[in-house]
C-alpha cells in the first residue's frame, strides 16, 4: 500500500486547487502501489488535473517526484479595450525562421517570402525599397508562453530560445496548425519598444478609401470575447498537450470556431479574428494588390486570425454571456493516463472529428489501451457573434430616455479593463430592450451600482449557437509484453519534459500466467480527413510444420517451387499501421526449393539393340532429353522486429521501422540431365550367316533379303506409353518398311 514518504514536488505556473491536490495524491498512491506490485526499477505516469494542467509522477531508481504543471492565470497585459471592433490590421511577416536560437541582443532570423517583402513595403515599392530577403528582427525575439514552459531550456546557455525553436505548428493538427503558422508571423505588437530600423515597426497600411469603408462596416460592433488585436507579447496562446488541446472547427456556414478540449469538456467560441480583415472592403483591396498569401487565409478562415485565446480569468463570465459554448462532455477519457504529455487531440481538416488515445491497468495488473473519437457539429452564430449597435431610433422618447438613463448609470460602474465587465456589456447587446427596461423598473429607473452589476454578471444567457458533439470510446485492448522493457517491442512517444522520445513499458504490474492476445490502438492521427492508427499486436499462437508447393507429377519443362517450414510458425512483428503492415508468419527453419527444367530435344541418332547375341531381330528407339536446375535456400533462426516512433515536433506522423535477422543461411545448387523414352519404338531385322542368323524375322517385311547384315529392315511399330511419355511423344518417326543399314551395323 501507499505510504507517504519524502518526495520532491514542485508546481510550474498557477496555483493548485483542492481538486488538483487530491488528484495528485491519488496519482502518487497509484504509482507507488503499482511500482511495489510490479517490482519495476522505474515507472512514470502522466495524468490530467481536474482544474486544468497535468501532473507527472515518477520513481526513477528510488527517487520519487511529482511535478504539477498549471497554466498561470495572470491579468491581461493588453491595453484597456472597450470591446468594440477596431480597424487595426497587423503586418504579416510570412517566411521561414532561419535562426530561432539567438545571442544576446540578436534578432530572430527570418527568410521572407516575396509576397511579404511587397506587403511590408506597401505593395507598390521598387525592388530596392523592399526589405532584404534575410532579416534578423527583435520583433520576433519572443520567449515561450508559460503554458509551454516545458520547452524552456533546463540548463544555462549563451543562446536564448525564441518560441520558434520548439513550439512548432506541427505539434498541432488540422486548421489549428494553419492558425499557428499565421499568428506566428505577427510578432510583438509593442512596436514603440522595438528598434526604429525598417521593418521592425512595420504596420499594415491601408488606403484611406478602404479604411473608411472598414470603419463604416465595423462601427459600434461589439466582439464576442476577444479584442481583435494580436497579443502584445507576440507569444503563442494555444496549447497542444494531452491535458489541454486547442483546435479549430468550422460550423455549417464555414465560419471558424476556436476549440478547447480539457478535463471539464469540449468548449467552443468564435475564432478570434482581426475584425477589419473580415470585411468586404479589405478583401477587395487584397485582391487588387494580388497578395495571394493573405487571400488564401481569407478563403480558409474568412479573415485573419488574431491569435487570441479563450478568456482565461473570466472564462465562465463569457460562458454566461453565451459566447463560450460547451460542445460535449469528455466522458471517462481523462480518468486514464497519457502515453505522453504531448499527445493532445488530433483533428481532421475542418475539426468535425477528433481522435486520441490513453491507457490504464486492470485488476489483473495487465495494461490496456483505449481509443476515443470525438464528433463535433457546430451551428452558425448570428453575425458570427458580433453584435451591432443597439438601435433606439424607433422607440418613443420617454422609453428611450429611461433606457438611456439606466444604461448610463450601469456603464458608469463597468470598466473596460475587466473581461467580466466586457461580458456584461456584451450581454446588454444580446438581451431585448424590454428585458433591460424591466430591470430598470425594478431598479427604480436607474442603475444602483454593484447590485445591478452583480445581477448582469450572474445572468446566464443561452449559447449564441447550437452546438453538439460526443466523445466515445471506439477501441480497447490489452497492452502486454514479458521481459525487461529494453527487450520489449519498442514504441516511442515524444515527451518535451525530457526533451526527446521515450519508450512505453508494456510489462505487467504482477506475474501473468498466460499472455493475452493484443490487437490494440496505441496512437491515432489525421492526414487530411483520413484517420490513421498505430496498433500493437501480440499473438503467441503457433502453427505446425507445413509444406507448400506447386509440384506436379511430371516436372520436366517449366518452373516449380516448394516452401517447407520446420518447427512451429508464429506471427512476428508487433506493430502495424493503417498503411503499413510488415508482420509475417515465420518459422525457426524454412527451406525454399526452386526447380527449373529445360527441353534439350531428341538424340542426334536413335538407339538400337539386338534381342540376343546372334539374333536376327532387335529394337530401335529414341529419347528426348531435359535438364533440371535445383536451388535450395535453407534459413535458420528467423526473426523480425518492428518499431514505431512518434517523432518529436510532430503530432500527425509516425515512423515505422523494421529489422529482419537470419542466424544462418545455406544455399545449395545442383544440375541434372534426364530423359524420357519416346513411346513409339520399332522392331527391325537383318541376316548374316556369322552374327545374325537365329530367331527369325518375326514375319516382318523387307526385300531384298539381307546378306552380310545389309540391309537392316525396320518392319514393325510399337507404342508403349509410360509415365510422362507425353513429353517425348511427337507421333511416328519411321516410315515402314525402312532400311536402317547405315545406322545398324
XYZ file of C-alpha atoms in Angstrom:
745
model
C 0.000 0.000 0.000
C 0.971 3.622 -0.431
C 2.904 5.083 2.454
C 3.595 8.814 2.430
C 7.304 9.430 2.305
C 9.601 12.338 1.483
C 9.391 13.241 -2.153
C 10.231 16.163 -4.348
C 7.223 18.155 -5.515
C 7.008 21.413 -7.390
C 4.421 23.370 -9.293
C 5.061 25.264 -12.512
C 2.579 28.027 -13.341
C -0.576 28.788 -11.375
C -1.875 27.683 -8.003
C -3.149 24.173 -7.265
C -6.798 23.813 -6.286
C -8.036 21.335 -3.678
C -9.279 19.088 -6.503
C -5.857 19.211 -8.149
C -4.108 18.287 -4.888
C -6.435 15.326 -4.360
C -5.795 14.097 -7.908
C -2.013 14.403 -7.429
C -2.192 12.487 -4.140
C -4.203 9.746 -5.866
C -1.696 9.597 -8.734
C 1.199 9.317 -6.252
C -0.543 6.497 -4.386
C -1.270 4.677 -7.612
C 2.271 4.910 -8.909
C 3.715 3.734 -5.577
C 1.349 0.768 -5.346
C 1.958 -0.197 -8.967
C 5.730 0.034 -8.561
C 5.684 -2.128 -5.437
C 3.431 -4.717 -7.096
C 5.417 -4.847 -10.331
C 8.943 -4.662 -8.965
C 9.927 -2.330 -11.801
C 13.019 -0.226 -11.166
C 11.466 2.847 -12.755
C 7.946 3.975 -13.505
C 6.411 7.151 -14.862
C 2.784 8.313 -15.243
C 1.146 11.392 -16.772
C -2.380 12.471 -15.879
C -4.590 15.483 -16.485
C -5.633 17.564 -13.461
C -9.315 18.290 -12.807
C -8.863 22.054 -12.717
C -6.578 22.291 -15.745
C -2.943 21.377 -16.312
C -1.368 17.976 -15.739
C 0.832 16.109 -13.301
C 3.740 13.722 -13.800
C 4.630 11.189 -11.129
C 7.824 9.195 -11.486
C 10.008 6.917 -9.428
C 13.427 6.562 -11.021
C 15.975 4.483 -9.155
C 14.309 5.148 -5.809
C 13.969 8.907 -6.345
C 10.276 9.731 -6.176
C 8.968 13.005 -7.588
C 5.691 14.601 -8.573
C 5.554 17.614 -10.857
C 2.402 19.615 -11.475
C 2.147 21.892 -14.487
C -0.519 24.587 -14.311
C -1.260 27.380 -16.748
C -0.514 30.609 -14.947
C -3.552 32.859 -14.896
C -2.441 36.459 -14.871
C -4.052 39.785 -15.606
C -4.020 40.748 -19.242
C -1.078 42.815 -20.359
C -3.125 44.280 -23.188
C -4.124 47.976 -23.101
C -7.633 48.845 -21.957
C -10.130 47.945 -24.645
C -13.828 48.768 -24.814
C -14.808 45.517 -26.574
C -15.713 47.248 -29.849
C -14.205 46.258 -33.179
C -11.328 48.399 -34.436
C -9.879 48.899 -37.913
C -6.291 47.965 -36.979
C -4.610 45.285 -39.170
C -1.272 43.769 -38.058
C 1.590 43.341 -40.512
C 2.103 39.719 -41.512
C 5.721 38.571 -41.887
C 5.479 35.369 -43.904
C 8.563 33.285 -44.440
C 10.833 30.722 -42.816
C 12.521 31.077 -39.430
C 16.219 30.556 -40.106
C 17.561 31.270 -36.617
C 15.462 30.559 -33.536
C 18.353 30.387 -31.021
C 19.903 33.823 -30.726
C 22.806 35.545 -28.995
C 22.415 38.496 -26.642
C 20.627 41.400 -28.370
C 20.399 39.407 -31.615
C 17.113 39.292 -33.524
C 15.465 36.116 -34.770
C 16.463 35.192 -38.312
C 13.733 35.060 -40.971
C 13.842 34.452 -44.712
C 10.926 36.468 -46.080
C 8.750 35.444 -48.995
C 8.493 37.775 -51.970
C 4.856 38.445 -51.069
C 5.934 39.504 -47.552
C 8.580 41.874 -48.933
C 5.958 43.516 -51.165
C 3.435 43.658 -48.324
C 5.831 45.266 -45.842
C 6.727 47.920 -48.422
C 3.141 48.849 -49.251
C 2.906 46.671 -52.402
C 3.956 49.407 -54.851
C 7.560 49.918 -53.728
C 10.510 49.377 -56.031
C 12.708 46.318 -55.569
C 15.454 48.358 -53.917
C 12.989 49.796 -51.384
C 11.874 46.390 -50.134
C 13.359 44.780 -47.013
C 16.087 42.205 -47.698
C 15.092 38.564 -48.051
C 17.073 37.572 -44.967
C 16.418 39.655 -41.875
C 17.162 39.439 -38.137
C 14.381 41.115 -36.159
C 13.838 41.933 -32.499
C 10.141 41.807 -33.326
C 10.411 38.002 -33.260
C 12.750 37.663 -30.297
C 9.886 36.211 -28.260
C 10.184 33.777 -25.372
C 7.901 30.863 -24.590
C 4.465 31.356 -23.081
C 4.166 29.997 -19.519
C 1.687 27.362 -20.724
C 4.518 25.705 -22.676
C 7.206 26.071 -20.034
C 8.346 22.531 -20.887
C 10.150 23.992 -23.895
C 12.300 26.346 -21.859
C 15.934 25.160 -21.695
C 16.777 23.407 -18.459
C 20.410 24.468 -18.499
C 22.007 27.872 -18.881
C 23.396 28.697 -22.301
C 24.768 31.730 -24.091
C 21.994 31.266 -26.655
C 18.463 32.409 -25.895
C 15.449 30.425 -27.088
C 12.755 32.146 -29.086
C 9.355 30.445 -29.148
C 10.044 29.374 -32.728
C 12.766 26.948 -31.583
C 10.403 24.285 -30.248
C 6.802 25.478 -30.306
C 6.311 24.314 -33.861
C 2.948 24.330 -35.675
C 3.458 20.597 -36.255
C 2.660 19.938 -32.579
C -0.911 20.936 -33.557
C -3.305 19.413 -36.058
C -5.928 20.340 -38.624
C -6.751 24.020 -39.062
C -5.047 24.891 -35.746
C -1.660 24.098 -37.311
C -2.517 26.649 -40.020
C -3.544 29.249 -37.430
C -0.248 28.747 -35.593
C 1.649 29.429 -38.818
C -0.337 32.603 -39.436
C -0.290 34.189 -35.975
C 3.377 33.347 -35.563
C 4.028 35.862 -38.343
C 2.739 38.926 -36.450
C 5.469 39.120 -33.839
C 5.483 41.576 -30.963
C 2.887 44.342 -31.079
C 4.510 46.755 -28.607
C 6.009 48.467 -31.636
C 7.161 51.579 -29.775
C 9.645 49.438 -27.848
C 11.197 47.950 -30.979
C 14.166 49.375 -32.912
C 13.208 52.036 -35.432
C 15.024 50.292 -38.273
C 12.683 49.100 -41.024
C 10.854 46.691 -40.977
C 10.851 46.224 -37.169
C 7.864 48.547 -36.657
C 6.101 47.746 -39.908
C 2.317 48.102 -39.925
C -0.285 47.131 -42.498
C -1.076 50.437 -44.215
C -4.471 50.551 -45.934
C -5.666 53.179 -48.417
C -7.874 55.855 -46.844
C -10.832 54.893 -49.015
C -10.547 51.246 -47.927
C -10.078 52.226 -44.296
C -13.163 54.429 -44.391
C -15.321 51.554 -45.683
C -13.925 49.242 -42.983
C -14.770 51.754 -40.246
C -18.336 52.024 -41.510
C -18.694 48.216 -41.548
C -17.321 47.891 -38.003
C -18.947 50.948 -36.475
C -20.138 50.071 -32.981
C -19.796 46.311 -33.460
C -19.169 44.521 -30.143
C -16.862 41.485 -30.276
C -17.565 38.096 -28.667
C -14.899 37.582 -26.015
C -11.843 38.901 -27.822
C -10.257 42.214 -28.807
C -9.220 41.599 -32.407
C -5.618 42.581 -31.579
C -2.785 40.037 -31.628
C -1.220 39.642 -28.154
C 1.210 42.460 -27.431
C 3.859 39.937 -26.320
C 3.689 38.104 -29.637
C 3.574 34.803 -27.743
C 1.562 31.846 -28.970
C -1.567 31.445 -26.844
C -2.594 27.922 -27.825
C -1.757 24.624 -26.132
C -1.166 21.279 -27.820
C -0.973 18.883 -24.881
C -2.989 15.945 -23.593
C -4.493 17.870 -20.685
C -5.434 20.923 -22.750
C -5.702 20.814 -26.539
C -6.699 23.750 -28.727
C -8.179 23.208 -32.141
C -10.233 24.909 -34.832
C -13.551 23.689 -36.205
C -15.872 25.099 -38.860
C -19.621 25.410 -38.487
C -22.211 24.594 -41.148
C -21.738 28.039 -42.736
C -17.931 27.555 -42.927
C -17.215 30.019 -40.088
C -14.298 29.042 -37.803
C -14.568 28.387 -34.050
C -11.782 28.002 -31.532
C -11.941 24.694 -29.644
C -10.543 23.697 -26.285
C -10.568 20.093 -25.062
C -9.854 19.690 -21.366
C -10.989 17.709 -18.340
C -14.321 19.525 -17.991
C -15.425 19.131 -21.596
C -15.097 20.313 -25.183
C -15.596 24.081 -25.485
C -16.003 26.392 -28.455
C -16.044 30.144 -29.109
C -15.848 32.155 -32.337
C -12.253 32.053 -33.540
C -10.742 35.428 -32.553
C -10.218 37.371 -35.766
C -8.778 40.731 -36.778
C -12.180 42.371 -37.455
C -11.068 44.629 -40.297
C -9.830 41.632 -42.306
C -13.297 40.065 -42.334
C -14.850 42.975 -44.272
C -15.611 43.034 -47.985
C -13.538 46.217 -48.359
C -10.400 44.537 -47.029
C -10.776 41.548 -49.326
C -11.319 43.795 -52.324
C -8.114 45.677 -51.509
C -6.097 42.457 -51.083
C -7.419 41.193 -54.424
C -6.420 44.477 -56.092
C -2.794 44.190 -54.875
C -2.601 40.469 -55.705
C -1.478 39.239 -52.272
C -2.162 35.526 -52.773
C -0.861 34.619 -49.310
C -3.437 36.704 -47.477
C -6.118 35.730 -49.995
C -5.553 32.073 -49.150
C -6.030 32.934 -45.446
C -9.252 34.801 -46.218
C -10.507 31.876 -48.311
C -9.845 29.441 -45.476
C -10.898 31.440 -42.398
C -12.915 34.396 -43.697
C -10.369 36.761 -42.190
C -7.001 36.789 -40.446
C -6.943 35.061 -37.035
C -5.722 37.372 -34.280
C -4.072 34.651 -32.204
C -6.036 35.420 -29.029
C -7.010 32.578 -26.661
C -10.176 31.731 -24.770
C -10.887 34.221 -21.974
C -8.852 32.763 -19.143
C -9.508 34.554 -15.861
C -13.189 35.171 -16.718
C -13.883 32.053 -18.755
C -17.221 31.392 -17.015
C -18.298 35.024 -17.370
C -18.172 34.647 -21.138
C -19.899 31.267 -20.850
C -22.801 33.009 -19.095
C -22.788 35.543 -21.923
C -23.299 32.623 -24.329
C -20.022 33.231 -26.189
C -18.146 30.243 -24.743
C -20.250 27.200 -25.599
C -19.913 23.693 -24.234
C -19.962 21.281 -27.163
C -19.609 17.918 -25.425
C -18.567 16.069 -22.303
C -15.336 14.095 -22.480
C -16.681 11.066 -20.631
C -14.101 8.991 -18.784
C -11.241 9.836 -21.148
C -9.348 11.981 -18.658
C -9.699 9.386 -15.897
C -6.956 7.423 -17.672
C -3.290 8.169 -18.263
C -1.451 9.728 -21.187
C 1.264 7.959 -23.150
C 2.973 11.349 -23.081
C 2.073 14.899 -22.085
C 2.408 15.883 -25.773
C -0.303 13.504 -27.006
C -3.079 16.052 -27.440
C -6.133 15.529 -29.612
C -5.708 15.187 -33.355
C -8.320 16.852 -35.578
C -9.283 16.488 -39.207
C -9.088 19.464 -41.578
C -12.407 21.064 -40.582
C -12.404 19.985 -36.937
C -15.541 17.868 -37.275
C -13.676 14.836 -35.901
C -11.043 14.330 -33.248
C -9.100 11.314 -32.018
C -6.903 10.465 -29.060
C -5.642 7.519 -27.015
C -4.784 6.787 -23.390
C -4.005 3.769 -21.215
C -4.530 2.249 -17.782
C -4.123 -1.001 -15.808
C -6.720 -3.599 -14.882
C -7.077 -5.506 -11.631
C -5.066 -8.328 -13.213
C -2.078 -5.996 -13.491
C -2.128 -6.019 -17.294
C -2.147 -2.708 -19.126
C -4.830 -1.829 -21.615
C -5.056 0.877 -24.250
C -8.133 2.895 -25.117
C -9.067 4.929 -28.182
C -11.628 7.739 -28.229
C -13.261 9.507 -31.140
C -14.797 12.945 -30.993
C -17.655 14.081 -33.229
C -18.451 17.788 -33.475
C -21.377 19.549 -35.136
C -21.317 23.351 -34.964
C -24.107 25.690 -35.975
C -23.526 29.303 -37.061
C -23.993 32.240 -34.724
C -25.897 35.296 -35.882
C -23.443 37.868 -37.261
C -20.621 35.475 -36.220
C -21.309 36.514 -32.640
C -20.547 40.184 -33.343
C -23.332 42.372 -32.100
C -24.380 45.554 -33.929
C -25.183 48.921 -32.321
C -28.219 48.998 -30.057
C -30.920 50.746 -32.128
C -33.320 53.042 -30.231
C -34.498 55.079 -33.206
C -37.975 53.541 -33.224
C -38.577 53.954 -29.501
C -40.680 56.757 -28.114
C -38.640 59.496 -26.406
C -39.809 58.650 -22.902
C -38.930 54.973 -23.188
C -35.648 55.760 -24.900
C -34.826 58.184 -22.111
C -35.493 55.615 -19.381
C -33.372 53.068 -21.265
C -30.552 55.545 -21.764
C -30.588 56.612 -18.136
C -30.425 53.047 -16.872
C -27.614 52.079 -19.244
C -25.652 55.229 -18.447
C -25.842 54.502 -14.745
C -24.886 50.875 -15.260
C -21.982 51.672 -17.610
C -20.554 54.110 -15.069
C -19.917 51.065 -12.850
C -18.307 48.973 -15.602
C -14.635 49.024 -16.510
C -13.137 48.182 -19.879
C -10.152 46.714 -18.041
C -12.300 43.830 -16.749
C -13.208 40.931 -19.014
C -16.129 40.222 -16.680
C -17.472 43.735 -17.290
C -16.960 43.409 -21.050
C -19.025 40.217 -20.870
C -21.798 42.239 -19.187
C -21.665 44.846 -21.975
C -21.932 42.004 -24.472
C -24.988 40.621 -22.653
C -26.643 44.048 -22.792
C -26.423 43.849 -26.590
C -27.913 40.339 -26.656
C -30.976 40.874 -24.489
C -34.064 42.686 -25.714
C -34.850 46.298 -24.886
C -37.845 45.049 -22.919
C -35.606 42.978 -20.632
C -33.431 45.997 -19.890
C -36.474 48.207 -19.263
C -37.949 45.649 -16.882
C -34.694 45.628 -14.939
C -34.640 49.429 -14.966
C -38.153 49.474 -13.489
C -37.074 47.190 -10.668
C -34.054 49.388 -10.020
C -36.285 52.434 -9.748
C -35.318 53.868 -13.105
C -31.580 53.923 -12.589
C -28.664 51.575 -12.034
C -27.954 51.114 -8.349
C -24.265 50.373 -8.598
C -22.831 47.000 -7.517
C -26.203 45.311 -7.156
C -27.054 45.827 -10.837
C -23.550 44.840 -11.916
C -23.878 41.624 -9.906
C -27.273 40.884 -11.482
C -25.971 41.171 -15.018
C -22.785 39.323 -14.079
C -24.772 36.349 -12.754
C -27.347 36.329 -15.565
C -26.831 33.332 -17.850
C -27.968 33.647 -21.463
C -28.410 30.786 -23.917
C -25.436 29.997 -26.191
C -25.023 32.173 -29.266
C -25.098 29.000 -31.393
C -26.466 25.483 -31.042
C -23.516 23.097 -30.947
C -23.478 19.391 -30.276
C -20.863 16.693 -30.044
C -19.748 13.495 -28.401
C -16.621 11.751 -27.171
C -16.995 7.983 -27.451
C -14.676 5.089 -26.699
C -14.091 3.273 -30.002
C -11.293 0.895 -29.086
C -9.948 -1.081 -26.127
C -7.380 -3.847 -25.944
C -4.562 -5.341 -23.918
C -1.009 -3.985 -23.834
C 1.366 -6.762 -22.735
C 4.878 -7.995 -23.272
C 7.094 -10.048 -20.994
C 10.682 -9.299 -20.142
C 12.760 -6.231 -19.432
C 11.489 -3.020 -21.089
C 14.700 -2.769 -23.084
C 13.899 -6.024 -24.875
C 10.197 -5.418 -25.372
C 8.706 -4.256 -28.678
C 9.542 -0.573 -28.926
C 7.070 2.257 -29.436
C 8.307 5.735 -28.535
C 6.327 8.876 -27.811
C 7.676 12.464 -27.803
C 7.978 13.916 -24.328
C 9.023 17.596 -24.235
C 9.518 17.359 -20.467
C 12.609 15.219 -21.103
C 13.465 16.751 -24.472
C 13.134 13.581 -26.542
C 11.159 10.423 -27.227
C 10.541 7.801 -24.537
C 9.528 4.142 -24.838
C 6.289 2.809 -23.437
C 6.686 -0.068 -20.955
C 4.426 -2.959 -21.985
C 5.237 -5.040 -18.901
C 2.518 -6.159 -16.454
C 2.386 -4.995 -12.855
C 2.356 -8.540 -11.480
C 3.094 -12.067 -12.775
C 0.885 -13.284 -15.590
C 0.233 -16.987 -16.187
C -0.966 -16.645 -19.762
C -0.132 -13.874 -22.196
C -3.265 -12.160 -23.546
C -3.779 -11.646 -27.227
C -3.304 -7.982 -28.141
C -4.612 -6.011 -31.088
C -4.801 -2.523 -29.637
C -4.754 1.039 -30.987
C -1.980 2.988 -29.257
C -1.871 6.138 -31.395
C -4.051 7.823 -33.975
C -3.842 10.906 -36.156
C -5.411 12.530 -39.194
C -3.801 13.045 -42.565
C -6.269 15.486 -44.066
C -9.628 13.900 -43.252
C -8.349 10.319 -43.153
C -7.747 8.721 -39.759
C -4.548 6.693 -39.404
C -3.856 4.415 -36.433
C -0.888 2.559 -34.979
C -1.751 -0.813 -33.454
C 0.149 -3.075 -31.073
C -0.251 -6.782 -31.812
C 0.694 -9.879 -29.807
C -0.473 -13.346 -30.875
C 1.552 -16.211 -29.457
C -0.469 -18.935 -31.181
C 1.700 -21.196 -33.354
C 1.149 -23.305 -36.454
C 2.573 -26.815 -37.070
C 5.133 -27.833 -39.683
C 3.902 -27.056 -43.152
C 4.823 -27.842 -46.754
C 3.526 -25.761 -49.625
C 4.442 -26.201 -53.289
C 3.197 -26.254 -56.837
C 4.836 -29.571 -57.685
C 3.371 -31.757 -60.463
C 3.699 -35.440 -61.345
C 5.782 -34.620 -64.394
C 8.166 -31.726 -63.748
C 10.136 -31.675 -66.984
C 9.949 -28.270 -68.658
C 8.949 -25.240 -66.572
C 9.471 -23.797 -63.080
C 8.320 -25.144 -59.698
C 8.755 -24.151 -56.062
C 8.345 -25.592 -52.601
C 8.450 -23.986 -49.129
C 8.897 -26.259 -46.155
C 8.760 -24.897 -42.617
C 10.257 -26.917 -39.801
C 9.229 -26.115 -36.249
C 6.205 -24.065 -35.131
C 5.401 -20.930 -37.124
C 4.259 -17.748 -35.364
C 3.354 -14.173 -36.246
C 6.463 -12.000 -35.947
C 6.431 -8.206 -35.639
C 4.297 -6.392 -33.062
C 3.166 -3.168 -34.726
C 1.178 -2.316 -37.807
C -0.395 0.846 -39.175
C -3.289 1.797 -41.399
C -0.959 1.987 -44.398
C 1.954 -0.257 -43.370
C 1.980 -3.856 -42.166
C 5.303 -5.723 -42.322
C 4.276 -8.535 -39.951
C 4.920 -12.053 -41.228
C 4.228 -15.611 -40.153
C 7.698 -17.098 -39.765
C 9.171 -20.412 -38.591
C 12.522 -21.286 -36.942
C 13.633 -23.092 -40.123
C 12.447 -22.527 -43.678
C 13.597 -24.483 -46.727
C 12.776 -22.970 -50.098
C 13.306 -25.063 -53.214
C 13.168 -23.877 -56.802
C 13.341 -26.262 -59.762
C 13.741 -25.153 -63.383
C 13.525 -27.682 -66.255
C 14.588 -27.032 -69.865
C 13.920 -29.087 -73.044
C 17.105 -30.310 -74.778
C 15.466 -32.220 -77.656
C 15.934 -35.776 -79.049
C 19.038 -37.882 -79.642
C 21.047 -36.952 -82.699
C 20.729 -40.638 -83.736
C 18.295 -43.258 -82.395
C 19.368 -46.075 -80.100
C 19.239 -49.749 -81.222
C 19.829 -53.189 -79.720
C 19.538 -56.819 -80.959
C 17.449 -59.059 -78.730
C 20.245 -61.532 -78.048
C 23.659 -62.386 -79.451
C 23.425 -63.896 -82.957
C 19.751 -62.834 -83.062
C 18.235 -61.515 -86.269
C 15.606 -59.110 -84.713
C 16.071 -56.130 -82.406
C 14.542 -52.839 -81.291
C 15.088 -49.231 -82.456
C 14.142 -46.345 -80.100
C 14.966 -42.750 -79.203
C 14.977 -40.466 -76.087
C 14.019 -36.865 -75.502
C 16.299 -35.093 -73.036
C 15.789 -32.300 -70.467
C 17.952 -30.585 -67.871
C 16.996 -29.662 -64.284
C 18.490 -26.866 -62.174
C 17.610 -27.203 -58.479
C 18.362 -24.470 -55.927
C 17.642 -24.853 -52.208
C 17.776 -21.978 -49.699
C 17.770 -23.032 -46.051
C 17.225 -20.261 -43.474
C 17.608 -20.964 -39.754
C 16.742 -18.739 -36.781
C 14.481 -16.158 -38.449
C 13.307 -13.100 -36.547
C 11.516 -9.852 -37.388
C 11.372 -6.766 -35.195
C 9.136 -3.764 -35.873
C 9.422 -0.469 -34.016
C 7.357 2.731 -34.091
C 8.413 6.247 -33.161
C 6.114 9.246 -32.976
C 8.588 11.964 -33.973
C 9.455 14.860 -31.722
C 7.828 18.089 -33.022
C 5.099 16.081 -34.795
C 1.528 15.249 -33.752
C 0.291 13.787 -37.013
C 3.070 11.426 -38.071
C 4.653 8.088 -37.211
C 7.942 6.441 -38.186
C 7.681 2.695 -38.925
C 10.943 0.720 -38.822
C 11.628 -2.982 -39.459
C 14.625 -5.243 -38.864
C 14.888 -8.825 -40.155
C 17.503 -11.246 -38.840
C 18.598 -14.720 -40.019
C 21.041 -16.609 -37.800
C 22.134 -18.924 -40.592
C 21.686 -19.371 -44.340
C 22.646 -22.302 -46.588
C 22.339 -22.242 -50.359
C 22.819 -25.384 -52.458
C 22.547 -25.817 -56.220
C 22.743 -28.878 -58.441
C 22.136 -29.720 -62.082
C 20.842 -32.892 -63.685
C 20.418 -34.390 -67.157
C 17.381 -36.632 -67.625
C 15.426 -38.186 -70.473
C 12.050 -39.661 -71.334
C 11.812 -42.537 -73.875
C 9.625 -41.910 -76.911
C 6.560 -44.210 -76.632
C 6.997 -45.050 -80.319
C 9.685 -47.704 -80.919
C 10.364 -50.048 -83.844
C 11.328 -53.713 -84.437
C 13.987 -54.359 -87.034
C 15.688 -57.451 -88.526
C 18.629 -58.438 -90.727
C 20.678 -61.529 -91.576
C 24.182 -62.702 -91.990
C 25.437 -66.294 -91.586
C 28.008 -65.396 -88.964
C 26.417 -62.931 -86.455
C 22.635 -62.637 -87.084
C 21.104 -65.946 -88.034
C 18.947 -67.019 -85.055
C 15.395 -66.118 -84.051
C 13.897 -65.395 -87.455
C 12.459 -62.090 -88.619
C 9.105 -62.461 -86.776
C 7.212 -62.067 -90.029
C 8.439 -58.517 -90.671
C 8.610 -57.391 -94.303
C 11.778 -56.468 -96.144
C 13.122 -57.147 -99.611
C 15.736 -57.985 -100.884
C 16.687 -60.480 -98.218
C 19.688 -59.226 -96.250
C 23.185 -60.556 -96.932
C 26.077 -59.906 -94.593
C 23.649 -57.819 -92.385
C 22.649 -55.474 -95.177
C 20.053 -54.114 -95.489
C 18.600 -53.810 -91.963
C 14.848 -53.644 -92.261
C 12.608 -51.689 -89.818
C 9.379 -53.572 -90.185
C 7.080 -53.141 -87.158
C 5.916 -50.235 -84.980
C 5.250 -50.423 -81.257
C 3.535 -47.946 -78.905
C 4.174 -48.270 -75.169
C 3.020 -45.196 -73.171
C 4.723 -44.665 -69.822
C 4.893 -42.070 -67.021
C 5.443 -38.603 -68.514
C 5.848 -40.112 -72.014
C 3.734 -37.286 -73.474
C 6.860 -35.100 -73.319
C 8.637 -37.407 -75.843
C 5.597 -38.232 -77.985
C 5.537 -36.433 -81.328
C 3.960 -39.323 -83.235
C 5.558 -41.866 -85.624
C 9.047 -41.110 -86.774
C 9.873 -44.047 -89.152
C 8.074 -44.888 -92.401
C 7.784 -48.725 -92.503
C 9.497 -50.555 -94.117
C 12.730 -48.604 -93.929
C 16.356 -49.586 -94.372
C 18.443 -48.519 -91.348
C 21.573 -50.307 -92.529
C 23.505 -47.050 -92.375
C 22.880 -46.900 -88.597
C 22.696 -50.527 -87.501
C 25.841 -52.496 -88.307
